[in-house]
Coordinates of N, CA and C in Angstrom, one line a residue:
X25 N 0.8 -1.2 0.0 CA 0.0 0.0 0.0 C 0.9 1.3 0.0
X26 N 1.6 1.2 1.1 CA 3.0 2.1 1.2 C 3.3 2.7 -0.4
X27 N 3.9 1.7 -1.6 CA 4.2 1.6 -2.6 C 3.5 2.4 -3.5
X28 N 2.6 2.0 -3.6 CA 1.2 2.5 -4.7 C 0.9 4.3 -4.0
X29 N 0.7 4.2 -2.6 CA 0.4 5.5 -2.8 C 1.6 6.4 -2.7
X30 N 3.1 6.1 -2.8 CA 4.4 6.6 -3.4 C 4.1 7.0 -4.8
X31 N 4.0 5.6 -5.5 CA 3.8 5.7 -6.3 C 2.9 7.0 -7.0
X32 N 1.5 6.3 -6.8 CA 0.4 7.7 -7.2 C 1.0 9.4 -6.8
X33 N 1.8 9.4 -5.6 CA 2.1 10.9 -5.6 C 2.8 11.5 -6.1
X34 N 3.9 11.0 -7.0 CA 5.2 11.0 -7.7 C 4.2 11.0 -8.9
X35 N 3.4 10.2 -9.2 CA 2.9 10.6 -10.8 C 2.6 12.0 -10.9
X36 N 1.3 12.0 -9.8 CA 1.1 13.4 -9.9 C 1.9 14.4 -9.9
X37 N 2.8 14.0 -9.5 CA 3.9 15.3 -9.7 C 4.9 15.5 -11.0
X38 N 5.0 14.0 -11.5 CA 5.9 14.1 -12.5 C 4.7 14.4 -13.8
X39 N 3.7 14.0 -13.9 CA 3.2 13.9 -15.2 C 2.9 15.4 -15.8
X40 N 2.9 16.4 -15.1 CA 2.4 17.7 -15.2 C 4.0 17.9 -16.1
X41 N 5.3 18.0 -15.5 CA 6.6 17.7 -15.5 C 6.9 17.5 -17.0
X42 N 6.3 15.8 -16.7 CA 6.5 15.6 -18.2 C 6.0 16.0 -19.5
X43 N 4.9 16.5 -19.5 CA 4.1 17.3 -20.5 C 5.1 18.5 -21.0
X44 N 5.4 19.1 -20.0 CA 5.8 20.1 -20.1 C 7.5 20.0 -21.1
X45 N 8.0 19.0 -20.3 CA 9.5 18.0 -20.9 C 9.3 18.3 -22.2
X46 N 8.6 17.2 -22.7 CA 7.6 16.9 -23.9 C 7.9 17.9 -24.8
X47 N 7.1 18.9 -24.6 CA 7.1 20.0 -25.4 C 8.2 20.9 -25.3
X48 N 9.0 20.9 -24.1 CA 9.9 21.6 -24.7 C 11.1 20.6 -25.7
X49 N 11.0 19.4 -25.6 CA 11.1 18.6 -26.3 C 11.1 18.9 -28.2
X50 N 9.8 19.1 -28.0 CA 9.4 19.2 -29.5 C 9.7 20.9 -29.8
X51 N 9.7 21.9 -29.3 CA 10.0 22.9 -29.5 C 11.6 23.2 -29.8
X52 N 12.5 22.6 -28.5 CA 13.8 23.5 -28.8 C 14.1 22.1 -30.2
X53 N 13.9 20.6 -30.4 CA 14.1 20.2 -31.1 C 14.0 20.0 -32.2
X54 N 12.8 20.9 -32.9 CA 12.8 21.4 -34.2 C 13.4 22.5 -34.6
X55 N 13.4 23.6 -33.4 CA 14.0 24.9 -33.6 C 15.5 25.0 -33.2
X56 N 15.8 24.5 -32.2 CA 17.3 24.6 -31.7 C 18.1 23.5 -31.8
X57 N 19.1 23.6 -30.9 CA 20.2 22.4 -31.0 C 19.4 21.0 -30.4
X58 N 19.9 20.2 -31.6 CA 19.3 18.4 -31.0 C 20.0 18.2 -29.9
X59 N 21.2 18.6 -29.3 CA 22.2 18.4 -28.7 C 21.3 18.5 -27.0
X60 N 20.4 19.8 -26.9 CA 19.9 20.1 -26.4 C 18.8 19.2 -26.0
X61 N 18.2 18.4 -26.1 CA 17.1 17.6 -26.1 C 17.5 16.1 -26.0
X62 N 18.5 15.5 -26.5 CA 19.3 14.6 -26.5 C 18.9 13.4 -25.5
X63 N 19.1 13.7 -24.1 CA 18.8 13.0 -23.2 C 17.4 13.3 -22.8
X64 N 16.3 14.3 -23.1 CA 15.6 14.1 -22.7 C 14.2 12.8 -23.9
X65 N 14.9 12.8 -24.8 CA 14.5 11.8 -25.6 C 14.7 10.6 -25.7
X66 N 15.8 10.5 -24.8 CA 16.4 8.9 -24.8 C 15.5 8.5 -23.1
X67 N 15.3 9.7 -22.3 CA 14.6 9.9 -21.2 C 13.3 8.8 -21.5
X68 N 12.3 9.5 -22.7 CA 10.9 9.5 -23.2 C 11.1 8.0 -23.9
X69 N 12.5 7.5 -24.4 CA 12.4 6.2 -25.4 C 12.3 5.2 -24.2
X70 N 13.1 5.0 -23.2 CA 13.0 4.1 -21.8 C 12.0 4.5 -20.7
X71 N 11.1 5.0 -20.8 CA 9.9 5.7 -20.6 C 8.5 4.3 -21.1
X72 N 9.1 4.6 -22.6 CA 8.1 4.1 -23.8 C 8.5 2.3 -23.5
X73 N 9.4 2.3 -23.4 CA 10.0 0.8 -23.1 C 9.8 0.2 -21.9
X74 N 9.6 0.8 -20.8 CA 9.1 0.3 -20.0 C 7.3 0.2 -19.6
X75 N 7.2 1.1 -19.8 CA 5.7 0.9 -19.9 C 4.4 0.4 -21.2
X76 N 4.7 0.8 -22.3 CA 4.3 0.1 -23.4 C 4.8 -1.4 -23.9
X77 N 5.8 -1.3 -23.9 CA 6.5 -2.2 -24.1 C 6.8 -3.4 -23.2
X78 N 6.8 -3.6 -22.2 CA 7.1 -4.2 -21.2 C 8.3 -4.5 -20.3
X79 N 9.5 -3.4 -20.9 CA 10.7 -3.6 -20.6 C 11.4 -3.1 -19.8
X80 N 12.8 -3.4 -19.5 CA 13.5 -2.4 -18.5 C 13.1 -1.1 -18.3
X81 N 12.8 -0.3 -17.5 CA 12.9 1.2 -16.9 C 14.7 2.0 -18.1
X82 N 15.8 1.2 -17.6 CA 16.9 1.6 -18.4 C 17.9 1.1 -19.7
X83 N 16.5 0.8 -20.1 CA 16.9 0.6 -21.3 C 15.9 0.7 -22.8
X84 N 16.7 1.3 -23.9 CA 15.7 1.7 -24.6 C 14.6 0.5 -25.3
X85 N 14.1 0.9 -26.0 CA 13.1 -0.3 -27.3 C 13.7 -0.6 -27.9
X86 N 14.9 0.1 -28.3 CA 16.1 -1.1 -29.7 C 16.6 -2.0 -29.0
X87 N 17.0 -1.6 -27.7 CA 17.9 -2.6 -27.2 C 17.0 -4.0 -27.0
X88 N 15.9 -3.1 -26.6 CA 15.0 -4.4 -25.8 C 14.4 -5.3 -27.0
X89 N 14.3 -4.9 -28.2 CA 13.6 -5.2 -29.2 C 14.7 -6.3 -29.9
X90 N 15.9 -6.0 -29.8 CA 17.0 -6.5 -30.8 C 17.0 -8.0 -29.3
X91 N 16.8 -8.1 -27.6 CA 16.8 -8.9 -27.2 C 15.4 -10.1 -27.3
X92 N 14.1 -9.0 -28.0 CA 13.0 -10.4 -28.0 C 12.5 -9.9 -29.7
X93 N 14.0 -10.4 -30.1 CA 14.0 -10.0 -32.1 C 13.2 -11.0 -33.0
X94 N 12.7 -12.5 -32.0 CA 11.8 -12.9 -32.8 C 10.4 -12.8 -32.6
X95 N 10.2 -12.0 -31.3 CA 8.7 -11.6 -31.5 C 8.4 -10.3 -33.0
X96 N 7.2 -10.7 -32.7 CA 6.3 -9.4 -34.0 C 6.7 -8.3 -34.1
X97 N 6.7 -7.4 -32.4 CA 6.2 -6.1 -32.8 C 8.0 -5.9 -32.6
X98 N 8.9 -6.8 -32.0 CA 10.2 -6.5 -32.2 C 10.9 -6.7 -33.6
X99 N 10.2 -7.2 -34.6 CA 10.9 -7.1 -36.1 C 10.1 -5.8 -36.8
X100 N 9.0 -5.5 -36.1 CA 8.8 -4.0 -36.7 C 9.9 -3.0 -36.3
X101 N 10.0 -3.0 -35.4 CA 11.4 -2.0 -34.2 C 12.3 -2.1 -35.4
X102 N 12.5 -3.6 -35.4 CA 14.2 -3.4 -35.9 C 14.1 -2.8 -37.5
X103 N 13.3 -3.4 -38.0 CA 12.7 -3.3 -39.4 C 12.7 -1.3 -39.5
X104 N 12.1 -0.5 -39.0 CA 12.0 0.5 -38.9 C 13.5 1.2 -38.7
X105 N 14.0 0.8 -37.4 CA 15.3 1.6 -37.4 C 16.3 1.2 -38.3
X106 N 16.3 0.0 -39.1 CA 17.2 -0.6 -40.0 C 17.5 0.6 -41.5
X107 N 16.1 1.2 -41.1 CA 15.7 1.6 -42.7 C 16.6 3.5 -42.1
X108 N 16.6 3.5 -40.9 CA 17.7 4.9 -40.8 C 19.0 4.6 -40.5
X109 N 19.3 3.7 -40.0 CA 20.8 3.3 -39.3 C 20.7 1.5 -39.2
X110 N 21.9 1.1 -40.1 CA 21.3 -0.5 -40.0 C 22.4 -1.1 -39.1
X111 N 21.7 -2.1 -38.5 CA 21.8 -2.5 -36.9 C 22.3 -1.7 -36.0
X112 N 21.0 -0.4 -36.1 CA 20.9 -0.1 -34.8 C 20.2 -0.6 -33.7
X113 N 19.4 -1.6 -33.8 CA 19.4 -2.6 -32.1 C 20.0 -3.3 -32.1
X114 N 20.4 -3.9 -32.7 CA 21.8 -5.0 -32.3 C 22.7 -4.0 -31.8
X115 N 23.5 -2.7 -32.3 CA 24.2 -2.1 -31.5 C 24.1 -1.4 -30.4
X116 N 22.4 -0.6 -30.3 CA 21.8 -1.1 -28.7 C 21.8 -1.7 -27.7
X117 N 21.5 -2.8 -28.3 CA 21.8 -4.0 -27.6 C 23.0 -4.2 -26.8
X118 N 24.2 -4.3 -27.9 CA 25.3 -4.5 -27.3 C 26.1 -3.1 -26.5
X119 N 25.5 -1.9 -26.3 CA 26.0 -0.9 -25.4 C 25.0 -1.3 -24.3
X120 N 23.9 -1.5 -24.1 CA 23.1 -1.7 -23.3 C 23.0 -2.9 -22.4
X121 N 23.2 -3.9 -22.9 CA 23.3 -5.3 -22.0 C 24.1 -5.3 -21.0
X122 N 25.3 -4.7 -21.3 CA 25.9 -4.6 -19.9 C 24.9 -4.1 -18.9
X123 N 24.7 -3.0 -19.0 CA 23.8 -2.3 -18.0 C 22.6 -2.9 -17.3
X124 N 21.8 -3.6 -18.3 CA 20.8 -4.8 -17.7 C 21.0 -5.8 -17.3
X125 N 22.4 -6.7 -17.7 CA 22.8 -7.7 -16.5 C 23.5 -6.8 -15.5
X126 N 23.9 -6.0 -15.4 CA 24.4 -5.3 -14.1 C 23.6 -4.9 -12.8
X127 N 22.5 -4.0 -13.3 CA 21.2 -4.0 -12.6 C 20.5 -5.5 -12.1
X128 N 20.4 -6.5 -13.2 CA 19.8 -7.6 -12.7 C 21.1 -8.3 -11.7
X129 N 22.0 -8.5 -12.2 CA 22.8 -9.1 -11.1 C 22.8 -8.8 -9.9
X130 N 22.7 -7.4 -9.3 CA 22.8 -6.4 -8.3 C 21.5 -6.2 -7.5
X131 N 19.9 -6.7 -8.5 CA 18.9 -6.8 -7.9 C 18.4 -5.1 -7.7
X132 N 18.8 -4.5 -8.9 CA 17.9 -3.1 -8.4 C 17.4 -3.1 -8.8
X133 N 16.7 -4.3 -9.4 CA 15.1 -3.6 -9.8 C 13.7 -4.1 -9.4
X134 N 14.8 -4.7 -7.9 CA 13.6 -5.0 -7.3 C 12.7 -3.9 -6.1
X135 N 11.7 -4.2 -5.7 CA 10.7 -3.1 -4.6 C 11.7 -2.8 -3.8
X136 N 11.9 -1.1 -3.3 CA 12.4 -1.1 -2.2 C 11.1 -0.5 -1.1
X137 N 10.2 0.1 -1.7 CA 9.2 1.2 -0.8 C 7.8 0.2 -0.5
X138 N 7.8 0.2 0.6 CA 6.5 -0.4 1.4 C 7.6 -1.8 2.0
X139 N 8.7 -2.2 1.9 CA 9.1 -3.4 2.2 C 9.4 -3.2 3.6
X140 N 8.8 -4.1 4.5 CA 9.4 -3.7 6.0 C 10.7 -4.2 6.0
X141 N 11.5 -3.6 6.8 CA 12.9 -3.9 7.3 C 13.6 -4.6 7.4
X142 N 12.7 -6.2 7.9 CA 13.8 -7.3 7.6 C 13.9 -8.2 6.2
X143 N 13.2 -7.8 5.2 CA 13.2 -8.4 4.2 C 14.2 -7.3 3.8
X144 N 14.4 -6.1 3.8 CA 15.1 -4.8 3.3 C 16.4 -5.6 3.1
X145 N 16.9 -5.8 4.4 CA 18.5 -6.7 4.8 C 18.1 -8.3 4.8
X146 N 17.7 -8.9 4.0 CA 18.2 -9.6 3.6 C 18.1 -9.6 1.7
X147 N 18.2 -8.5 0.9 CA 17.9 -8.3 -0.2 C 19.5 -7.8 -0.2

């Protein structure tokens, strides 16, 4: 319970946040430097990956798509980015995997909020 209503209060706070991200997003990055926007795009792509997609929190949809490359909607991914840069999820992939067996080995992505104490230390 603890968890969820963390959770819920942080949306509310970030979603207004992100809207706003968003569009400055789409503003300075049609008008100004891409340079500028950069991370907050890759922000929005592991965003999109986690919650549509079903994937890591830190990691994008190429990467994640080049690791389940024989499902459907992952040979559209690849298929699509192939046609701007070819094997860019496979090269995803292979900058990114480290990072997700790192995280998984290490266990951060498991619950820390609402967990009482003694399960805390033994995690």
């Amino acid at each position: 319970m603890k968890e969820k209503l963390a959770g819920t209060i942080l949306l509310c706070t970030l979603v207004p946040l992100m809207i706003i991200g968003y569009l400055f997003i789409v503003i300075v990055g049609t008008f100004g430097k891409a340079s500028r926007v950069r991370q907050g795009v890759r922000a929005l792509d592991h965003f999109v990956n986690a919650t549509l997609f079903d994937g890591y929190a830190w990691e994008s949809v190429s990467s994640h798509a080049w690791r389940e490359r024989d499902k459907g909607w992952a040979k559209i991914v690849i298929k699509i980015t192939d046609f701007f840069q070819k094997d860019h999820c496979k090269r995803s992939n292979a900058r990114e995997q480290p990072i997700v067996d790192l995280i998984l080995r290490k266990r951060l992505h498991e619950q820390t909020i609402g967990l009482d104490k003694s399960k805390q230390d033994k995690t």
